[in-house]
Short mmCIF file of C-alpha atoms in Angstrom, two decimals:
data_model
loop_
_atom_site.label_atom_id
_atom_site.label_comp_id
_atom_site.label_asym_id
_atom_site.label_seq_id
_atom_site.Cartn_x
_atom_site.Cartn_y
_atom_site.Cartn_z
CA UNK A 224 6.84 -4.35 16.45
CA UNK A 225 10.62 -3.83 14.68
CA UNK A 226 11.71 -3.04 11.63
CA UNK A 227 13.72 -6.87 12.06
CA UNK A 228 10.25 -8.65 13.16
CA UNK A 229 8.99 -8.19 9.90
CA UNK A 230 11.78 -7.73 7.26
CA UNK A 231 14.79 -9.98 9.21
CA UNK A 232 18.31 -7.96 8.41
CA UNK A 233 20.06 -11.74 7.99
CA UNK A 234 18.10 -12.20 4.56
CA UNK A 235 18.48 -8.66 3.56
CA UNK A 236 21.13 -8.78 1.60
CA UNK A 237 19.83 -10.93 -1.10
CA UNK A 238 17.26 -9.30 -1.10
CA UNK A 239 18.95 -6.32 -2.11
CA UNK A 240 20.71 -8.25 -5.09
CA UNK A 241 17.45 -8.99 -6.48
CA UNK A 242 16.09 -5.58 -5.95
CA UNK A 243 18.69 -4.68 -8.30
CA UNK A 244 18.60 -6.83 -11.31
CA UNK A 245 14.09 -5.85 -10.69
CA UNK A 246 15.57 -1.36 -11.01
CA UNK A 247 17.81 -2.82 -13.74
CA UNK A 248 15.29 -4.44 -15.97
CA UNK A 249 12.95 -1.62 -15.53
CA UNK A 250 15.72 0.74 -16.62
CA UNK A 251 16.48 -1.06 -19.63
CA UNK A 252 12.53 -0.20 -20.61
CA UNK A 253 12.75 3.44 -19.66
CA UNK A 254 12.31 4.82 -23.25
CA UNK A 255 9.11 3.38 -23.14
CA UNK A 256 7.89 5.15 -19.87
CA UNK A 257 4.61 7.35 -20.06
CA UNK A 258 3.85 11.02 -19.05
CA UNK A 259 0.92 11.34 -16.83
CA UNK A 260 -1.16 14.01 -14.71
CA UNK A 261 -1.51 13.77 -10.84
CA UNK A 262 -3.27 10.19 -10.33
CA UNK A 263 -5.42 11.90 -7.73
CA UNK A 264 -6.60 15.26 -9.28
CA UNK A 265 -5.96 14.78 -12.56
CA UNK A 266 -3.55 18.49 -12.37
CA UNK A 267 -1.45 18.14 -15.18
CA UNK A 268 1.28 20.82 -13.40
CA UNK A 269 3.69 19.70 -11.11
CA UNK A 270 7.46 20.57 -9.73
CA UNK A 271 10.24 18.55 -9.44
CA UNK A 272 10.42 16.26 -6.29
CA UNK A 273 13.50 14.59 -6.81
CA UNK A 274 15.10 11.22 -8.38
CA UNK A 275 16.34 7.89 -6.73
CA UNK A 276 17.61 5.23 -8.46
CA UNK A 277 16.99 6.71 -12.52
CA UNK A 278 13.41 7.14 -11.77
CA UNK A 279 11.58 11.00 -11.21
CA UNK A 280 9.49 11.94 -8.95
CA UNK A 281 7.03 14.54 -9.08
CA UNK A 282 4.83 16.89 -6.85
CA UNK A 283 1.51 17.75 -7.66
CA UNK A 284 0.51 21.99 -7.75
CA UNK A 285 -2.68 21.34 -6.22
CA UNK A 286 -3.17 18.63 -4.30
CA UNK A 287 0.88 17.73 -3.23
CA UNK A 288 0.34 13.83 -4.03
CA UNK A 289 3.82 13.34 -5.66
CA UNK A 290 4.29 10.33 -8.13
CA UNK A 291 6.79 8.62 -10.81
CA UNK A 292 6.65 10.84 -13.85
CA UNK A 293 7.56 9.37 -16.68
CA UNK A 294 6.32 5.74 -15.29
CA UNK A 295 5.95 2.40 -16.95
CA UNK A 296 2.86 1.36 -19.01
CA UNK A 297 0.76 -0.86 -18.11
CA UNK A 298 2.29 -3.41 -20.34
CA UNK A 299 5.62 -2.75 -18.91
CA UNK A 300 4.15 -3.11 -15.41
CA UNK A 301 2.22 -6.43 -16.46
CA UNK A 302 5.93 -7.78 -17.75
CA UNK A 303 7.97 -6.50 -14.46
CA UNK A 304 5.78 -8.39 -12.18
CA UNK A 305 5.91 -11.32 -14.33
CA UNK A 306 9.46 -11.58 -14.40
CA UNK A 307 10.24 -10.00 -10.89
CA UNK A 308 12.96 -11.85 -9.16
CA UNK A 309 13.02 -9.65 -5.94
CA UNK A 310 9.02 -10.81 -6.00
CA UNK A 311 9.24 -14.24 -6.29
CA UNK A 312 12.29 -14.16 -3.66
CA UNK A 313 9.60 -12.50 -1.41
CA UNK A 314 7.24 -14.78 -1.80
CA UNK A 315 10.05 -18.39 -1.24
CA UNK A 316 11.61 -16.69 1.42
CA UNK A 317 10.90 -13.22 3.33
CA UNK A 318 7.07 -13.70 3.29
CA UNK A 319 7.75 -17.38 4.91
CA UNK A 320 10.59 -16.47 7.14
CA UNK A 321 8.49 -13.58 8.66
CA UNK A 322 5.25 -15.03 8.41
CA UNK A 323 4.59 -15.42 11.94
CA UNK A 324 5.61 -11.68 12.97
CA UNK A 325 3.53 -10.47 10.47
CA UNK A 326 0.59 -12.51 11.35
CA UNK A 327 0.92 -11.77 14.91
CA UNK A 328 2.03 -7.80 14.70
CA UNK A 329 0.16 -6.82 11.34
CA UNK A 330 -2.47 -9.27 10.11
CA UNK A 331 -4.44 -10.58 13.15
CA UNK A 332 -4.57 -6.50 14.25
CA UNK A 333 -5.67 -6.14 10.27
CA UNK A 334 -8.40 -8.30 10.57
CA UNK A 335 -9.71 -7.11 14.51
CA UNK A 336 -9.86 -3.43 12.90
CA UNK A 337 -11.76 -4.71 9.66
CA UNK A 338 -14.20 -6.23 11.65
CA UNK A 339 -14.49 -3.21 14.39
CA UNK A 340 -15.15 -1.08 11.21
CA UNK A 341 -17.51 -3.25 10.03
CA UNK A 342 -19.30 -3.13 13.33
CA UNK A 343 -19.08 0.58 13.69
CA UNK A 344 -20.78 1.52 10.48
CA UNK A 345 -23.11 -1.27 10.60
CA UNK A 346 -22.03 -2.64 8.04
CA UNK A 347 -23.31 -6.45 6.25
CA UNK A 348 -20.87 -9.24 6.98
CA UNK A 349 -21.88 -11.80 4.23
CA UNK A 350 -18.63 -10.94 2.20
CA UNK A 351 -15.56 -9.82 1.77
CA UNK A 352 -12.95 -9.62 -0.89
CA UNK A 353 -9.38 -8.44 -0.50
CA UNK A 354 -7.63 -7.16 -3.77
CA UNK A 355 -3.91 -7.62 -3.98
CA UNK A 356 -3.97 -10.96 -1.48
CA UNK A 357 -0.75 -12.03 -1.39
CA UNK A 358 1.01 -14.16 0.87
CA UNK A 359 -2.86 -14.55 1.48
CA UNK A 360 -2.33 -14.17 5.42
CA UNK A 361 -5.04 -11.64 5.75
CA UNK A 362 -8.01 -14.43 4.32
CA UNK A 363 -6.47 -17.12 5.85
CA UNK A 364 -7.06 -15.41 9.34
CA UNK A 365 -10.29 -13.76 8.54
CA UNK A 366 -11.66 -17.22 7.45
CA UNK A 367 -10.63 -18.28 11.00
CA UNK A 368 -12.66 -15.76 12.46
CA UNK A 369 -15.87 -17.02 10.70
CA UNK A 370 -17.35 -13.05 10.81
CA UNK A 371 -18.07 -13.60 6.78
CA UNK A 372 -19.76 -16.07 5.25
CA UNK A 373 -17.75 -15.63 1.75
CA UNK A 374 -13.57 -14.56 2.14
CA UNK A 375 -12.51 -14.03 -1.22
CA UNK A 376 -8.70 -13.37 -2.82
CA UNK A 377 -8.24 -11.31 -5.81
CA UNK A 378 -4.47 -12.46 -7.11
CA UNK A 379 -3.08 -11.68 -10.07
CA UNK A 380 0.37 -12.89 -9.48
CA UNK A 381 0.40 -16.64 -10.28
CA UNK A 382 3.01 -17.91 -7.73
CA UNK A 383 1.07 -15.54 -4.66
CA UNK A 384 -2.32 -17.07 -5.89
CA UNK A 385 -1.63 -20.41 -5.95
CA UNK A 386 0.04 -19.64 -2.52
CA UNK A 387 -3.45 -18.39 -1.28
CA UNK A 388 -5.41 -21.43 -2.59
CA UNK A 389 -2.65 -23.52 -1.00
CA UNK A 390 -4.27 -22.12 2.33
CA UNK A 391 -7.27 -23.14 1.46
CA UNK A 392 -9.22 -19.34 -0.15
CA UNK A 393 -10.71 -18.88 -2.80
CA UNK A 394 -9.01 -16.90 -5.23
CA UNK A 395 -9.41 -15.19 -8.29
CA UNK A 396 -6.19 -15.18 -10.58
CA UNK A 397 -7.08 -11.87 -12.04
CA UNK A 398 -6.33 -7.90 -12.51
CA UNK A 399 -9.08 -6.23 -10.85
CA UNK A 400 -10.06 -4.58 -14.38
CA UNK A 401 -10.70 -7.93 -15.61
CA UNK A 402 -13.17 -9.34 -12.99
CA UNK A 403 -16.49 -10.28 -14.83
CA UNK A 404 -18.16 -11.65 -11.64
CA UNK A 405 -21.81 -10.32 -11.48
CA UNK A 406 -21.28 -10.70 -7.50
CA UNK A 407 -20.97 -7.59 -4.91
CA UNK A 408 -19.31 -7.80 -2.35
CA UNK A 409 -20.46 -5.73 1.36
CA UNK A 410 -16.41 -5.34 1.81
CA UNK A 411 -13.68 -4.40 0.09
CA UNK A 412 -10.13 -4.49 1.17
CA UNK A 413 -7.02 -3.57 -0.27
CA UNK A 414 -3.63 -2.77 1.78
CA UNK A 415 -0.31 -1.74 0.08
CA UNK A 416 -1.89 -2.42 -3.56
CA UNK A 417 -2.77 1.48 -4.38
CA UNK A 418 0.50 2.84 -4.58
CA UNK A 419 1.95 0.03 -7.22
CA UNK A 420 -0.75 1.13 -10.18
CA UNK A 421 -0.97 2.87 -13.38
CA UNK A 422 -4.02 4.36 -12.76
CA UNK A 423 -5.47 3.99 -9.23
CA UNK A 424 -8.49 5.61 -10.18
CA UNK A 425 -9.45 2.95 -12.53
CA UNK A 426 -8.75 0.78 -9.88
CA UNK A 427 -11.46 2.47 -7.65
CA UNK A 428 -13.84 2.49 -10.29
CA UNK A 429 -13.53 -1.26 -10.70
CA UNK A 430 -13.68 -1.42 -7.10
CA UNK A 431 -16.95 0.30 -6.77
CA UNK A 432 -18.61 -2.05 -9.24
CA UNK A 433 -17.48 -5.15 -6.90
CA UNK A 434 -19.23 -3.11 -4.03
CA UNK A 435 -22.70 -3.73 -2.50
CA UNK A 436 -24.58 -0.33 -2.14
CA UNK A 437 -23.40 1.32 0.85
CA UNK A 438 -20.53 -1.00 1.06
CA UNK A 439 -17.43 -0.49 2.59
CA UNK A 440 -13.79 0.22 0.90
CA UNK A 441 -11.32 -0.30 3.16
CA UNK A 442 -7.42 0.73 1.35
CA UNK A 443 -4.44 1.53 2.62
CA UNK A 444 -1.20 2.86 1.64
CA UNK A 445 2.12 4.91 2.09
CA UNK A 446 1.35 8.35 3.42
CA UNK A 447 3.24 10.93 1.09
CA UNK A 448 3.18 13.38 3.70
CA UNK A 449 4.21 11.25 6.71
CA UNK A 450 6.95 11.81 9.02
CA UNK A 451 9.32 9.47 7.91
CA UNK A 452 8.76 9.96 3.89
CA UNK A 453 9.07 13.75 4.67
CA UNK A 454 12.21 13.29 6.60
CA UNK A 455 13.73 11.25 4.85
CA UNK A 456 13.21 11.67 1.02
CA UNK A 457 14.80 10.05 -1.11
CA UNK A 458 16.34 7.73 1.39
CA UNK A 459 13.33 6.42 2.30
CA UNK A 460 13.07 2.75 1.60
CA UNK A 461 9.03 3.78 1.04
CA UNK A 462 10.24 5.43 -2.14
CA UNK A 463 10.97 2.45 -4.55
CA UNK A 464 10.61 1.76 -7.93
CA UNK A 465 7.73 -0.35 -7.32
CA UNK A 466 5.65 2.82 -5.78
CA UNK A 467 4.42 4.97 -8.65
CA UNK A 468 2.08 7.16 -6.08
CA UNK A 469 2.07 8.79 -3.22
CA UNK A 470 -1.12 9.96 -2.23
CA UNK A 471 -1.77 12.14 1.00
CA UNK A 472 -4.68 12.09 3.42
CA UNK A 473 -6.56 14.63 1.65
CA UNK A 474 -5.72 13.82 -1.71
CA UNK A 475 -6.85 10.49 -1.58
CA UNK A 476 -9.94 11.44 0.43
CA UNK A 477 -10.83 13.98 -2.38
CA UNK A 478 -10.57 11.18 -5.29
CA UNK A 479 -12.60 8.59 -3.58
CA UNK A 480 -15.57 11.34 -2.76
CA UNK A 481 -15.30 12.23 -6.60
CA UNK A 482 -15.80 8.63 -7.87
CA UNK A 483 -18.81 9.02 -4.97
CA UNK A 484 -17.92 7.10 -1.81
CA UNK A 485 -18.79 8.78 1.57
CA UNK A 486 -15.24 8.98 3.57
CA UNK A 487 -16.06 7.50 7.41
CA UNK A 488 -12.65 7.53 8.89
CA UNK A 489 -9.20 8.66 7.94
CA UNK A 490 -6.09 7.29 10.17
CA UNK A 491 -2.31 6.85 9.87
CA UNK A 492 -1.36 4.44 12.19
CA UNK A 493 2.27 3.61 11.49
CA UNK A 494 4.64 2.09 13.98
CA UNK A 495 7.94 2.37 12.19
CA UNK A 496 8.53 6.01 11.21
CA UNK A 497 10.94 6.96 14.36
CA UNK A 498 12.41 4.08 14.24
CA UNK A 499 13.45 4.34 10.31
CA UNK A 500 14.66 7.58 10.69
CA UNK A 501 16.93 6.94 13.78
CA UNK A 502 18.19 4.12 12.19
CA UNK A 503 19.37 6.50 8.70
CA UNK A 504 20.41 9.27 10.87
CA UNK A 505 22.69 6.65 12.90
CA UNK A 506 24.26 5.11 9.94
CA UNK A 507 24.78 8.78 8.77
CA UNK A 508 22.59 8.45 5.36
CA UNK A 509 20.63 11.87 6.79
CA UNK A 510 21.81 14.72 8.69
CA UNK A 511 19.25 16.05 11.18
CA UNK A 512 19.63 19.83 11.76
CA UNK A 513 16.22 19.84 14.09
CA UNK A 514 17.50 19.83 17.98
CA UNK A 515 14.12 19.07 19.28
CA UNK A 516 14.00 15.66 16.65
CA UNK A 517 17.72 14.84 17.86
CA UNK A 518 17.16 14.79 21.06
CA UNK A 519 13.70 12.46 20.85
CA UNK A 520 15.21 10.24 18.19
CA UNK A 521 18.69 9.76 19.20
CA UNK A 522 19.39 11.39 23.11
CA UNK A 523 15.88 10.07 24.31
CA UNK A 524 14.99 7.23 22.86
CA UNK A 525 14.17 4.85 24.66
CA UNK A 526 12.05 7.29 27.02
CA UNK A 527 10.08 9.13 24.33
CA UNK A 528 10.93 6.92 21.27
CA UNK A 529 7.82 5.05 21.07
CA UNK A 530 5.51 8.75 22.75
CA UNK A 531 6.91 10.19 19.26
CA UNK A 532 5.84 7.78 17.08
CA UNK A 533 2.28 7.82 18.84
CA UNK A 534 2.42 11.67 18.74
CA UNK A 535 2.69 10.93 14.81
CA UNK A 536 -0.09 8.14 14.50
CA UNK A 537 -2.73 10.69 16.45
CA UNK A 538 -2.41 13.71 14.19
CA UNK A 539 -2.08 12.19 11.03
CA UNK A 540 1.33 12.08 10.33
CA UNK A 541 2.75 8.44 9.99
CA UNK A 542 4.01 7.49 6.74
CA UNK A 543 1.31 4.57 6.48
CA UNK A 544 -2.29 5.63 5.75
CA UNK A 545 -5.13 3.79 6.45
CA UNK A 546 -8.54 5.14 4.96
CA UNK A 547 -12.76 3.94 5.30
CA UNK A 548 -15.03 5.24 2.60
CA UNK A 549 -18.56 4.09 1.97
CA UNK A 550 -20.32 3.16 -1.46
CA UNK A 551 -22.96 5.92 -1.99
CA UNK A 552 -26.31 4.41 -3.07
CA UNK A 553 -26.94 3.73 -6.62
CA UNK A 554 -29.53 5.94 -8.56
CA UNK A 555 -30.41 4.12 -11.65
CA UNK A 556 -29.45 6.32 -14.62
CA UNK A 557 -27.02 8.34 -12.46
CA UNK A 558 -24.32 5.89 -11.72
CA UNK A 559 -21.08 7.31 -13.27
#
């Protein structure tokens, strides 16, 4: 997979107007933003990480999750999404010009590795419900595969849900926070939704409530500490205004054994962080001082290009994080 297969350069550039007028309408509400402590250990000291684009990002003391500080309320949030124009071009255009690539090179991978988790840790396969559906490719091919009984789409956005129930999934048209369903669920997934909240740990309490005892959570997300969000820093297009955290492999492991699930499996298996960082250093946004980096990324490519970015996936250090955590059992009277 390329960069291209999945965000095609010929419709970038309206993209990028919209992205605009989205920074632009968030600015104008900036007075309104809210202070907050780390959204993964609660640490209320921090340093400063940098700013891009009017927003400021901070570092946590503790646990080095770094995060938008002042951010938008949630009510601010709720409006921006609403209104977003670089959204609802995503949705008319990108999503269905790449749909196939993405399918092919990110969802139909998505839902062998669900599965082969769900296998591995023996876990039931009478539901499943993905929060933060979208383009809704991810139920659409699970339902395909006929492994679970129930698929189920949690989509608050009205344009993206009535996109999922256009391919046939059920969906819910709601904020996690306000599902009333007395239903659990054995599975519970949730890719690139994590980093885009208020408070992520209310999402994962809400979460937990959807969950079957012993179920499995299943979340993934930008890696704060990966290669190219390291190297690249504020030139990274994984720092955005839309990401308000940036958790790490430990700190999010750490907040999802406090709310009480088990962690099974921790992985970062990016595909894109050499590439992304060749391509900045080539059109000169960032310098690379490192000789060793040079000569993989720009003198060596095509030889040890794609070894690197391997290298990066098995230790840990890709810039997307993918991370399995179990529901503990329940003990009446106990359950926070």
């Amino acid at each position: 997979m390329i960069e291209n297969d999945i965000r095609p350069e010929a419709l970038q550039d309206k993209q990028r107007e919209f992205l605009k007028k989205d920074i632009q309408w968030l600015l104008k509400h900036k007075n309104c933003f809210v202070e907050v402590n780390c959204p993964a250990c609660e640490e209320p000291q921090h340093v400063l990480k940098y700013c891009k684009n009017g927003f400021t990002y901070v570092s946590c003391n503790q646990c080095k999750t770094f995060y938008m500080n002042p951010r938008p309320s949630l009510e601010i949030l709720h409006n921006f999404y609403k209104q977003s124009v670089n959204y609802e071009y995503w949705n008319n255009v990108i999503f269905p010009a790449s749909e196939e690539a993405r399918r092919e090179n990110i969802f139909k991978p998505r839902v062998d590795k669900v599965i082969s988790l769900c296998k591995k840790f023996n876990t039931q396969n009478t539901s499943i419900i993905e929060v933060g559906a979208g383009f809704g490719i991810f139920c659409e091919e699970m339902n395909k595969r006929k492994y679970f009984d129930k698929v189920i789409a949690v989509e608050p956005t009205p344009d993206l849900a009535e996109t999922c129930r256009l391919k046939g999934i059920e969906t819910i048209e709601l904020p996690i926070e306000k599902i009333r369903r007395r239903e659990v669920y054995d599975v519970l997934v949730s890719f690139e939704v994590i980093e885009h909240l208020f408070s992520p740990r209310e999402f994962l309490k809400n979460a937990k409530k959807l969950l079957t005892d012993k179920g499995l959570l299943i979340l993934s997300c930008p890696n704060g500490l990966g290669f190219e969000v390291e190297a690249l820093g504020r030139h990274s297009t994984t720092i955005d205004h839309e990401h308000l955290n940036y958790f790490n492999c430990h700190s999010l492991a750490s907040l999802l054994e406090e709310l009480e699930f088990e962690i099974l499996e921790v992985e970062t298996p990016g595909k894109l962080d050499a590439e992304l960082v060749r391509k900045e250093i080539l059109a000169g946004n960032v310098v690379l001082d490192d000789v060793f980096l040079k000569k993989i990324l720009l003198e060596k490519w095509e030889s040890a290009g794609s070894q690197f970015q391997s290298f990066l996936a098995n230790t840990k250090q890709s810039s997307h994080m993918v991370i399995t955590a179990r529901k503990q059992t329940t003990i009446i009277g106990l359950e926070k």
